[in-house]
PDB file of C-alpha atoms in Angstrom:
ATOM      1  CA  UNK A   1     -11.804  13.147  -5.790  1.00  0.00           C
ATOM      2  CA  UNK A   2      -9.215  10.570  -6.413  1.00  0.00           C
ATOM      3  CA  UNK A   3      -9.868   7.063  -7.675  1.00  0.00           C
ATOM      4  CA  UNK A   4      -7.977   3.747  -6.773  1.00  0.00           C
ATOM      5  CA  UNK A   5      -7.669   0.640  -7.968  1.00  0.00           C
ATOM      6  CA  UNK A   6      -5.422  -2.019  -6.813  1.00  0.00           C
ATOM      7  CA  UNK A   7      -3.935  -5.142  -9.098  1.00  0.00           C
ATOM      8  CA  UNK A   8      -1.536  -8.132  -8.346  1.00  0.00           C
ATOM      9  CA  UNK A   9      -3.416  -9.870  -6.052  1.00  0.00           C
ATOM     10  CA  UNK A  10      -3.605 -13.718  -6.398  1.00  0.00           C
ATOM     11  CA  UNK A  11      -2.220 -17.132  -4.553  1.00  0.00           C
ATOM     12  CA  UNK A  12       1.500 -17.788  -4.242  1.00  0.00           C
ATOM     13  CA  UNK A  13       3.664 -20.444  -1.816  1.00  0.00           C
ATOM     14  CA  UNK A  14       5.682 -19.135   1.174  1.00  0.00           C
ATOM     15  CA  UNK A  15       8.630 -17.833  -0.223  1.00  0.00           C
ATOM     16  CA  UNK A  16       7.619 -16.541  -3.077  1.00  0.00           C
ATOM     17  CA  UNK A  17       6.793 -12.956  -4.877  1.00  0.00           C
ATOM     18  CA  UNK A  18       3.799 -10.859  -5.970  1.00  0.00           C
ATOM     19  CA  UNK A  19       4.236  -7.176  -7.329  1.00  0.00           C
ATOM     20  CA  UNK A  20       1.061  -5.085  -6.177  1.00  0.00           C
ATOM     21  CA  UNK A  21      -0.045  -1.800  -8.541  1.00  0.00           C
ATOM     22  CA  UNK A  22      -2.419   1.014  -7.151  1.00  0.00           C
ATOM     23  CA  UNK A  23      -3.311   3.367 -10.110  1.00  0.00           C
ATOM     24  CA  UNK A  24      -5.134   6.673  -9.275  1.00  0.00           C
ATOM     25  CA  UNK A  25      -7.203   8.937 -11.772  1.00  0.00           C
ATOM     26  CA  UNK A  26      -9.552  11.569 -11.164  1.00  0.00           C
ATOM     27  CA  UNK A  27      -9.558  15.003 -10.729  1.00  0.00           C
ATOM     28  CA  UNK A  28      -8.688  17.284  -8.030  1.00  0.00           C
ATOM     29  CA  UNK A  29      -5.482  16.745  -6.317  1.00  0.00           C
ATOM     30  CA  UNK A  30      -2.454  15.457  -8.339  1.00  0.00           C
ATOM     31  CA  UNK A  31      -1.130  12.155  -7.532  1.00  0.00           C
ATOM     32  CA  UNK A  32       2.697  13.691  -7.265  1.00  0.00           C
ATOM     33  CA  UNK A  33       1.040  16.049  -4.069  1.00  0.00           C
ATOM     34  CA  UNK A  34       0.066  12.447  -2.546  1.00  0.00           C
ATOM     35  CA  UNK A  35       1.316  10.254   0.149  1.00  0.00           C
ATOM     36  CA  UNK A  36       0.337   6.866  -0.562  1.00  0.00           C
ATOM     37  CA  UNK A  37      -0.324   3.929   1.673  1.00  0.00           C
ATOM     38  CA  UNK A  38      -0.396   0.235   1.602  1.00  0.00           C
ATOM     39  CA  UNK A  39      -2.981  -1.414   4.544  1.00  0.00           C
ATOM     40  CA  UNK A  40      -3.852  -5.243   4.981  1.00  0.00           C
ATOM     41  CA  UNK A  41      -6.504  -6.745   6.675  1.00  0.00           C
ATOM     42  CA  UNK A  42      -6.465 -10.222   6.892  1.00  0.00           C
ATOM     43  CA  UNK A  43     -10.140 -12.132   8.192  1.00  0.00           C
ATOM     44  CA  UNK A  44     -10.891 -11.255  11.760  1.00  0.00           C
ATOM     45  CA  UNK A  45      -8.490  -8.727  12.508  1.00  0.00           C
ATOM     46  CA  UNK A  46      -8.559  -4.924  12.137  1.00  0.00           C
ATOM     47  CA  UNK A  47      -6.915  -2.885   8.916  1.00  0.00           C
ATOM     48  CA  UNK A  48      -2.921  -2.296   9.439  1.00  0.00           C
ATOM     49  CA  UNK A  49      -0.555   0.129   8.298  1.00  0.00           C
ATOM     50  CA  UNK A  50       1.860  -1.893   5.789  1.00  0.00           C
ATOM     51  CA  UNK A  51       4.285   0.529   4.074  1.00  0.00           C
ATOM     52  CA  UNK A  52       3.891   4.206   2.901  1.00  0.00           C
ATOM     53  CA  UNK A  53       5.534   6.652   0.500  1.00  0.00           C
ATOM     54  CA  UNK A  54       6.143  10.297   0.870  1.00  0.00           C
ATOM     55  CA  UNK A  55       5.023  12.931  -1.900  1.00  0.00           C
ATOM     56  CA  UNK A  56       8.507  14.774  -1.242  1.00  0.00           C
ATOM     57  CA  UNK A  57      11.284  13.094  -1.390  1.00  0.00           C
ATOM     58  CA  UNK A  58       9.772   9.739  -1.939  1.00  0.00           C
ATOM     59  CA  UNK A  59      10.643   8.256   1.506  1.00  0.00           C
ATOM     60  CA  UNK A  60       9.886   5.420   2.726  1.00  0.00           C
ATOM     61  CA  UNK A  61       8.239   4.046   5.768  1.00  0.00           C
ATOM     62  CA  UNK A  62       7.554  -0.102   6.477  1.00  0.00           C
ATOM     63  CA  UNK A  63       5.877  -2.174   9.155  1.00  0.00           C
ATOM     64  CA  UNK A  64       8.074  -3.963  11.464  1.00  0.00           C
ATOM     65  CA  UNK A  65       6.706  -6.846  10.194  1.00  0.00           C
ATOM     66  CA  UNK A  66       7.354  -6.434   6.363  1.00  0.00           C
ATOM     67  CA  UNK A  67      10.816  -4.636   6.598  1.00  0.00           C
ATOM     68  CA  UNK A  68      13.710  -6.070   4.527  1.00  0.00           C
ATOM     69  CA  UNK A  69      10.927  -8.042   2.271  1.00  0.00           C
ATOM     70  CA  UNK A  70       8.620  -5.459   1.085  1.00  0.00           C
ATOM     71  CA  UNK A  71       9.214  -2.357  -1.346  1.00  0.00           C
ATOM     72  CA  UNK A  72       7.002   0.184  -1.958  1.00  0.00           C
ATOM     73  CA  UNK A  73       7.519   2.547  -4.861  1.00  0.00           C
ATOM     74  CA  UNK A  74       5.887   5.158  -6.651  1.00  0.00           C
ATOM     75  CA  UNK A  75       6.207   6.699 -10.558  1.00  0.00           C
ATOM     76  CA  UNK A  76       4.482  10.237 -10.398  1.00  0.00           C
ATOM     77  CA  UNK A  77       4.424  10.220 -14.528  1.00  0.00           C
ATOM     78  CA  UNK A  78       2.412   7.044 -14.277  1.00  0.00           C
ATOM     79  CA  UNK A  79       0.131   7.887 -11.507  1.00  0.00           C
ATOM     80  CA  UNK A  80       0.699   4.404  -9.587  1.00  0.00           C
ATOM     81  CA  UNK A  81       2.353   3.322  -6.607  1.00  0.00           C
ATOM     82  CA  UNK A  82       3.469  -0.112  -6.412  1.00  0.00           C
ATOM     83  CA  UNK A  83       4.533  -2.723  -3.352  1.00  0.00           C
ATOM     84  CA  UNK A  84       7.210  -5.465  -4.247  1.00  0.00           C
ATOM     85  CA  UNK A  85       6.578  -8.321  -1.725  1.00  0.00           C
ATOM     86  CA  UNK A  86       9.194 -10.539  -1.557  1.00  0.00           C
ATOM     87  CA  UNK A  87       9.913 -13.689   1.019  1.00  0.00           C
ATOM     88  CA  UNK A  88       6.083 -14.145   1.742  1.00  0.00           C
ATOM     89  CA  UNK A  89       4.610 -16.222   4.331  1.00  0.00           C
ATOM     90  CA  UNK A  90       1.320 -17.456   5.083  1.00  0.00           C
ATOM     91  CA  UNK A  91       0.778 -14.369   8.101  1.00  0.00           C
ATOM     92  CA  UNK A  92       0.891 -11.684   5.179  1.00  0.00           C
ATOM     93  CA  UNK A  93      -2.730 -13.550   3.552  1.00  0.00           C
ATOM     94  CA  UNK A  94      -5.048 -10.372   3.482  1.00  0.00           C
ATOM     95  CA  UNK A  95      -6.756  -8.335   1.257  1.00  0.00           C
ATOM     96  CA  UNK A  96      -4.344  -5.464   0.623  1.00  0.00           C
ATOM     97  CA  UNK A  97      -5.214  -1.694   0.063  1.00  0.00           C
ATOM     98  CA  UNK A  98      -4.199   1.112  -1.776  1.00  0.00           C
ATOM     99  CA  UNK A  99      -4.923   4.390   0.015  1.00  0.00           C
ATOM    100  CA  UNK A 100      -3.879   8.457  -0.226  1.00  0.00           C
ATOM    101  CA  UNK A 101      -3.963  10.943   2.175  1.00  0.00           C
ATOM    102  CA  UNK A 102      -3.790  14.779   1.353  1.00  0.00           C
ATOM    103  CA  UNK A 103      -2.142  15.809   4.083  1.00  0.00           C
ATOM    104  CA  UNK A 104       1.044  17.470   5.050  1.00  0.00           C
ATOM    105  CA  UNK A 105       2.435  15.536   7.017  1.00  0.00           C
ATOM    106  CA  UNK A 106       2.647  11.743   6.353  1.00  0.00           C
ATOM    107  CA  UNK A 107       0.871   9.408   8.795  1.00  0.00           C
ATOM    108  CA  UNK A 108       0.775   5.290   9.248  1.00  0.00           C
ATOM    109  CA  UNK A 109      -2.584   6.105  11.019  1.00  0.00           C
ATOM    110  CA  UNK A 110      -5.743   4.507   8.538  1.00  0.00           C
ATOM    111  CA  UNK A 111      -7.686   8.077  10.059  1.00  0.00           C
ATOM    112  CA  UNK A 112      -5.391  10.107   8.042  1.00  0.00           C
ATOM    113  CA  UNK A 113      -6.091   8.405   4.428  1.00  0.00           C
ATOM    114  CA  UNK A 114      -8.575  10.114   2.462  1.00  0.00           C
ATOM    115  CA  UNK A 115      -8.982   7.802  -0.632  1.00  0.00           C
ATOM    116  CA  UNK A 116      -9.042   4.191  -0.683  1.00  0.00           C
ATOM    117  CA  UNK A 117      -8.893   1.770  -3.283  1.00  0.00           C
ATOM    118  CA  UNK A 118     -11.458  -1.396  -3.645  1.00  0.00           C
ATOM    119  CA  UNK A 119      -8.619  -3.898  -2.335  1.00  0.00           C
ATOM    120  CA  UNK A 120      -6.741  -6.880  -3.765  1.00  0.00           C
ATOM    121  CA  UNK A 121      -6.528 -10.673  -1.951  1.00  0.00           C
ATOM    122  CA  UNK A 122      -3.061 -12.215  -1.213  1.00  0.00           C
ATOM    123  CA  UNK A 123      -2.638 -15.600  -0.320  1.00  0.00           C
ATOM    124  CA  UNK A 124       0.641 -17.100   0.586  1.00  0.00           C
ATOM    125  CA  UNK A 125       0.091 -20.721   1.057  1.00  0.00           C
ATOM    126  CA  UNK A 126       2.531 -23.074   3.304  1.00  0.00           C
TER     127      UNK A 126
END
């Protein structure tokens, strides 16, 4: 069992910058043998992959629609994963998710996540 809990949520202009945290605890599997997610789901519209990180290698994987202003990061020694979000607009206003999947292979696909965190709001006002 792995617990998640998401910080850095809160309201910020277009343009602007918020630095999201995920930290995981729990037994079971370790946090370095994790791919971790970021999802969104803003009001009336399904959950959507955001950006991921591998558990080897630490490589990195973005939505079309974040790439070139969101980072996503991870620091095995302090069990969190974190997305930079830089040059936000009002379309990227959702709660945001942490999630991990145990699996092999990395996937963008929300099935694939095992562990989810309670999610953070982000507001980017215009």
């Amino acid at each position: 069992q792995v617990q998640l809990v998401e910080s850095g949520g809160g309201l910020v202009q277009a343009g602007g910058s918020l630095r999201l945290s995920c930290a995981a605890s729990g037994p079971g599997r370790t946090f370095s043998g994790l791919h971790m997610g970021w999802f969104r789901q803003a009001p009336g519209k399904e959950r959507e992959f955001v950006a991921g990180i591998t558990f080897i290698g630490g490589r990195t994987h973005y939505s079309d629609s974040v790439t070139g202003r969101f980072t996503i990061s991870r620091d095995n020694a302090k069990n969190t994963v974190y997305l930079q979000m830089d040059s936000l607009k009002p379309e990227d206003t959702a709660v945001y998710y942490c999630a991990a999947d145990t699996s092999v292979n990395f996937a963008r696909e929300l099935e694939s996540y095992d562990y989810w965190g309670q999610g953070t709001q982000v507001t980017v006002s215009s």
